[in-house]
CSV table of C-alpha atoms in Angstrom, one decimal:
chain,number,residue,atom,x,y,z
A,8,LYS,CA,0.0,0.0,0.0
A,9,CYS,CA,1.3,3.4,-1.0
A,10,LYS,CA,1.4,5.7,2.1
A,11,LEU,CA,2.8,8.9,0.5
A,12,GLU,CA,2.9,10.1,-3.1
A,13,PHE,CA,5.4,12.6,-4.3
A,14,LYS,CA,4.7,14.5,-7.5
A,15,ASP,CA,4.8,18.0,-9.1
A,16,GLN,CA,1.9,19.1,-11.3
A,17,SER,CA,2.8,22.8,-11.5
A,18,THR,CA,2.8,24.6,-14.8
A,19,GLN,CA,6.1,24.9,-16.6
A,20,SER,CA,7.2,27.0,-19.5
A,21,GLY,CA,6.7,25.4,-22.9
A,22,PRO,CA,4.5,22.4,-23.9
A,23,PRO,CA,2.9,20.5,-22.4
A,24,SER,CA,1.4,23.3,-20.3
A,25,LYS,CA,0.3,20.9,-17.5
A,26,SER,CA,1.7,17.5,-16.7
A,27,LEU,CA,3.4,15.3,-14.2
A,28,LYS,CA,7.2,15.8,-14.4
A,29,PRO,CA,8.8,12.4,-15.2
A,30,VAL,CA,11.4,11.5,-12.5
A,31,LEU,CA,14.6,9.9,-13.7
A,32,CYS,CA,16.6,9.8,-10.4
A,33,PHE,CA,16.3,10.7,-6.7
A,34,ASP,CA,18.2,10.6,-3.4
A,35,THR,CA,17.5,11.4,0.2
A,36,THR,CA,19.5,13.3,2.9
A,37,GLY,CA,21.3,11.2,5.5
A,38,ALA,CA,18.5,11.9,7.9
A,39,ASN,CA,15.9,10.8,5.3
A,40,SER,CA,14.0,14.0,5.9
A,41,LEU,CA,14.2,15.4,2.4
A,42,ILE,CA,13.7,13.7,-1.0
A,43,CYS,CA,15.4,15.3,-4.0
A,44,ALA,CA,14.6,14.2,-7.5
A,45,GLY,CA,15.8,15.0,-11.0
A,46,THR,CA,13.4,15.0,-14.0
A,47,GLU,CA,13.4,14.6,-17.7
A,48,LYS,CA,13.4,17.8,-19.7
A,49,THR,CA,9.8,19.0,-19.5
A,50,GLY,CA,8.7,21.9,-21.7
A,51,SER,CA,11.9,24.0,-21.9
A,52,ASP,CA,13.3,23.2,-18.5
A,53,SER,CA,14.7,20.3,-16.5
A,54,TYR,CA,13.8,20.2,-12.8
A,55,ILE,CA,15.4,19.3,-9.5
A,56,LEU,CA,12.5,19.0,-7.0
A,57,PHE,CA,12.4,18.8,-3.2
A,58,TRP,CA,9.8,17.2,-1.0
A,59,ASP,CA,9.4,16.8,2.7
A,60,ALA,CA,9.7,13.0,3.2
A,61,ARG,CA,7.4,13.0,6.1
A,62,SER,CA,4.4,14.8,4.6
A,63,SER,CA,5.1,14.6,0.8
A,64,ASN,CA,4.7,18.4,0.6
A,65,LEU,CA,6.6,19.9,-2.4
A,66,MET,CA,9.1,22.4,-0.9
A,67,GLY,CA,10.5,23.9,-4.1
A,68,GLY,CA,12.9,23.2,-6.9
A,69,TYR,CA,15.7,24.4,-9.2
A,70,TRP,CA,15.2,24.7,-12.9
A,71,GLU,CA,17.9,27.1,-14.2
A,72,SER,CA,21.1,25.0,-13.8
A,73,HIS,CA,20.3,22.0,-16.1
A,74,SER,CA,19.0,22.2,-19.7
A,75,ASP,CA,18.6,18.4,-20.4
A,76,ASP,CA,17.5,15.2,-18.6
A,77,VAL,CA,18.8,15.0,-15.0
A,78,THR,CA,20.2,11.5,-14.7
A,79,CYS,CA,21.8,11.4,-11.3
A,80,ILE,CA,21.3,13.0,-7.8
A,81,LYS,CA,23.7,12.3,-5.0
A,82,PHE,CA,23.9,13.8,-1.5
A,83,ASN,CA,27.2,14.2,0.2
A,84,PRO,CA,27.4,11.6,3.0
A,85,ASP,CA,29.3,14.0,5.3
A,86,LYS,CA,27.4,17.2,4.4
A,87,GLY,CA,23.7,16.6,4.4
A,88,ASN,CA,23.0,20.0,2.9
A,89,VAL,CA,25.2,19.4,-0.2
A,90,PHE,CA,24.3,17.4,-3.2
A,91,ALA,CA,25.5,16.9,-6.8
A,92,SER,CA,23.4,16.5,-9.9
A,93,GLY,CA,24.3,15.4,-13.4
A,94,ASP,CA,22.6,15.5,-16.8
A,95,THR,CA,22.7,14.1,-20.3
A,96,GLU,CA,24.2,17.3,-21.7
A,97,GLY,CA,27.3,16.6,-19.5
A,98,MET,CA,26.8,19.2,-16.7
A,99,VAL,CA,27.6,18.3,-13.1
A,100,ASN,CA,26.4,20.8,-10.5
A,101,VAL,CA,27.0,21.0,-6.8
A,102,PHE,CA,24.4,22.7,-4.6
A,103,ASP,CA,24.0,23.8,-0.9
A,104,ILE,CA,20.3,23.6,-0.1
A,105,ASN,CA,20.8,25.8,3.0
A,106,GLU,CA,21.0,28.8,0.6
A,107,ASN,CA,17.8,30.7,-0.2
A,108,ASP,CA,17.8,30.6,-4.0
A,109,GLU,CA,19.3,28.5,-6.8
A,110,ASP,CA,22.0,31.1,-7.8
A,111,ASP,CA,23.4,31.2,-4.2
A,112,ALA,CA,23.0,27.5,-3.8
A,113,LEU,CA,25.3,26.6,-6.8
A,114,LEU,CA,28.7,25.9,-5.4
A,115,ALA,CA,30.5,24.4,-8.3
A,116,SER,CA,30.0,23.2,-11.9
A,117,HIS,CA,31.8,20.9,-14.2
A,118,ASN,CA,31.3,20.1,-17.9
A,119,THR,CA,32.2,16.5,-18.6
A,120,GLU,CA,31.6,17.1,-22.3
A,121,ASP,CA,29.8,13.7,-22.2
A,122,SER,CA,26.5,12.4,-20.8
A,123,VAL,CA,26.5,11.7,-17.1
A,124,ALA,CA,25.4,8.2,-16.0
A,125,LYS,CA,26.3,7.9,-12.3
A,126,MET,CA,28.1,9.7,-9.5
A,127,THR,CA,29.7,8.7,-6.2
A,128,TRP,CA,31.1,11.0,-3.5
A,129,PHE,CA,34.4,9.7,-2.0
A,130,ARG,CA,37.1,10.8,0.4
A,131,LYS,CA,40.7,11.8,-0.1
A,132,LYS,CA,42.5,11.9,3.3
A,133,VAL,CA,39.8,13.5,5.5
A,134,LYS,CA,37.7,15.5,3.0
A,135,MET,CA,34.5,14.1,1.4
A,136,ASP,CA,34.8,16.7,-1.4
A,137,TYR,CA,35.4,14.5,-4.5
A,138,LEU,CA,33.1,13.0,-7.1
A,139,ALA,CA,33.6,9.9,-9.3
A,140,ILE,CA,31.6,10.4,-12.4
A,141,SER,CA,30.8,7.7,-15.0
A,142,THR,CA,29.4,8.6,-18.4
A,143,HIS,CA,27.3,6.9,-21.0
A,144,THR,CA,30.4,6.4,-23.2
A,145,GLU,CA,31.9,4.3,-20.3
A,146,SER,CA,34.5,6.8,-19.3
A,147,LEU,CA,35.3,7.9,-15.7
A,148,GLN,CA,36.1,11.3,-14.4
A,149,VAL,CA,37.3,12.5,-11.0
A,150,PHE,CA,36.1,16.0,-9.9
A,151,ASP,CA,37.4,18.1,-7.0
A,152,THR,CA,34.2,20.0,-5.9
A,153,GLU,CA,36.1,22.3,-3.5
A,154,ASP,CA,38.5,23.6,-6.1
A,155,SER,CA,36.1,23.1,-9.0
A,156,GLN,CA,38.5,21.2,-11.2
A,157,MET,CA,38.7,17.8,-12.9
A,158,LEU,CA,41.6,15.8,-11.5
A,159,HIS,CA,41.5,12.7,-13.8
A,160,ASN,CA,39.8,11.5,-16.9
A,161,PHE,CA,39.9,7.8,-17.6
A,162,THR,CA,38.9,6.6,-21.0
A,163,ARG,CA,37.0,3.4,-21.8
A,164,GLU,CA,40.3,1.9,-22.7
A,165,ASP,CA,41.7,2.8,-19.3
A,166,VAL,CA,38.7,1.2,-17.6
A,167,ALA,CA,39.2,-2.0,-19.7
A,168,HIS,CA,42.9,-2.0,-18.7
A,169,SER,CA,42.0,-1.8,-15.0
A,170,ILE,CA,40.0,-5.0,-15.2
A,171,ARG,CA,42.6,-6.7,-17.5
A,172,ARG,CA,40.5,-6.6,-20.7
A,173,THR,CA,41.9,-5.8,-24.1
A,174,GLY,CA,38.6,-5.4,-25.9
A,175,ALA,CA,37.5,-2.0,-24.6
A,176,GLN,CA,34.4,-2.0,-26.9
A,177,HIS,CA,32.9,-4.8,-24.8
A,178,VAL,CA,33.6,-3.1,-21.4
A,179,TYR,CA,31.0,-1.1,-19.5
A,180,ILE,CA,30.9,0.5,-16.0
A,181,VAL,CA,28.5,-0.9,-13.5
A,182,ASP,CA,29.0,1.4,-10.5
A,183,MET,CA,31.4,3.2,-8.2
A,184,ILE,CA,31.5,2.4,-4.4
A,185,GLU,CA,33.0,4.8,-1.9
A,186,GLN,CA,35.4,3.2,0.5
A,187,GLN,CA,35.6,4.0,4.2
A,188,GLU,CA,39.2,5.2,4.4
A,189,GLN,CA,39.6,6.9,1.1
A,190,GLY,CA,39.2,6.4,-2.7
A,191,PHE,CA,36.5,4.2,-4.3
A,192,LEU,CA,36.0,0.8,-6.0
A,193,LEU,CA,35.0,0.8,-9.7
A,194,LEU,CA,32.9,-2.2,-10.7
A,195,ALA,CA,33.1,-2.9,-14.5
A,196,ALA,CA,32.2,-5.8,-16.7
A,197,SER,CA,32.9,-7.2,-20.2
A,198,ARG,CA,30.0,-8.5,-22.3
A,199,TYR,CA,32.3,-10.3,-24.7
A,200,ALA,CA,30.4,-13.5,-25.3
A,201,ASN,CA,33.3,-15.9,-25.1
A,202,ASP,CA,34.8,-14.5,-21.9
A,203,LYS,CA,32.4,-12.4,-19.8
A,204,CYS,CA,33.7,-11.0,-16.6
A,205,LEU,CA,32.8,-8.8,-13.6
A,206,ARG,CA,35.6,-7.2,-11.8
A,207,PHE,CA,36.5,-4.5,-9.3
A,208,SER,CA,39.4,-2.1,-9.8
A,209,THR,CA,40.4,0.4,-7.1
A,210,PHE,CA,41.2,4.1,-7.4
A,211,ARG,CA,44.1,5.2,-5.2
A,212,ASN,CA,47.1,7.4,-5.8
A,213,LYS,CA,45.7,8.8,-9.0
A,214,LYS,CA,45.4,5.4,-10.7
A,215,LEU,CA,42.9,2.6,-11.4
A,216,LYS,CA,44.4,-0.8,-10.4
A,217,PRO,CA,43.0,-4.3,-10.7
A,218,HIS,CA,41.5,-5.4,-7.4
A,219,ILE,CA,38.9,-8.2,-7.2
A,220,ASN,CA,37.5,-10.7,-9.7
A,221,LEU,CA,33.8,-11.8,-9.2
A,222,PRO,CA,33.7,-15.2,-10.9
A,223,LEU,CA,30.6,-15.7,-13.1
A,224,ASP,CA,28.8,-19.0,-13.8
A,225,VAL,CA,27.2,-19.9,-17.1
A,226,ARG,CA,23.8,-18.3,-16.3
A,227,ASP,CA,23.0,-15.4,-18.6
A,228,ARG,CA,22.9,-12.2,-16.5
A,229,GLN,CA,22.9,-10.0,-19.5
A,230,VAL,CA,24.0,-6.5,-18.4
A,231,VAL,CA,24.8,-6.1,-14.7
A,232,ARG,CA,23.1,-2.8,-13.8
A,233,ASP,CA,23.8,-2.0,-10.2
A,234,CYS,CA,25.9,-2.8,-7.1
A,235,VAL,CA,25.7,-1.9,-3.4
A,236,GLN,CA,28.0,-2.8,-0.5
A,237,ILE,CA,26.4,-3.9,2.7
A,238,PRO,CA,27.5,-1.3,5.3
A,239,GLY,CA,30.3,-2.4,7.6
A,240,SER,CA,31.2,-5.5,5.6
A,241,GLN,CA,32.9,-6.8,2.5
A,242,VAL,CA,29.7,-8.1,1.1
A,243,PHE,CA,28.5,-6.8,-2.3
A,244,VAL,CA,25.1,-7.3,-4.0
A,245,THR,CA,24.7,-7.0,-7.8
A,246,GLY,CA,21.6,-7.0,-9.9
A,247,SER,CA,21.3,-7.7,-13.6
A,248,GLU,CA,18.9,-7.4,-16.5
A,249,GLY,CA,18.8,-11.2,-16.6
A,250,GLY,CA,16.7,-11.1,-13.4
A,251,ILE,CA,19.6,-12.4,-11.1
A,252,VAL,CA,20.6,-10.8,-7.8
A,253,ASP,CA,24.0,-12.0,-6.7
A,254,VAL,CA,25.5,-11.7,-3.2
A,255,TRP,CA,29.3,-11.8,-3.1
A,256,LYS,CA,31.1,-12.7,0.1
A,257,PRO,CA,34.8,-13.1,0.8
A,258,GLY,CA,35.8,-16.8,1.1
A,259,ALA,CA,32.5,-18.0,-0.2
A,260,SER,CA,32.1,-20.6,-3.0
A,261,PRO,CA,33.5,-19.6,-6.5
A,262,VAL,CA,30.1,-18.0,-7.3
A,263,GLY,CA,28.2,-16.2,-4.5
A,264,ASP,CA,24.7,-16.7,-3.4
A,265,SER,CA,22.2,-16.0,-6.3
A,266,PHE,CA,18.5,-15.3,-6.4
A,267,LYS,CA,16.5,-15.6,-9.6
A,268,MET,CA,13.9,-12.9,-9.8
A,269,LYS,CA,10.5,-14.1,-11.0
A,270,VAL,CA,7.6,-11.9,-12.3
């Protein structure tokens, strides 16, 4: 049963004059008190919308900083008032929601010159001020939000090399996972039919280095779409288009626990 419904039916500029704004992504603050969502381009604008998670009341929105579909929203784990947003035009913006208006809230911007797929905040030394940004062309960028500059740009070939694959055209990025001390893990895969693989590389000291191989069995997972790490553990969960959810544990059998999803 749905207890709360979050939507925005306000009028926007350009056709259609009245409609629900299609949500493509969302995230919540650490206290789960605020829901922030990014929308498709609707009319002539793309929206970032804010709702009170307890009442579903629409609290406001931003619509001047993105001009195409907003594909990713990520709150900073250490700073609950700061979040990053990315769009298909390649823009990544960082906002402080404690400010009164959109112009004052905008802290930093970065043009990836690509289309933003996913983002992950991560720490270097003690500061959680860095973003790992994956793109729809399977490249990876590292952005320093405090100094507003790109630190590293890894091509699809670099990603392939980090998981020890030579056929970069078969390699795709699944996700980036922030690590407790510093840096992040990059999960990437190869869809090459004769030798599929799913592997972690690690980002430390300005480089991507091979890290962990997740051995696959013969079942057809198709494209692995997402990965999460169970907090406080070395257990990872992946989900695929083939309807299989895998749980990967250190020291487990060659293939982790798997669950076949049924409709």
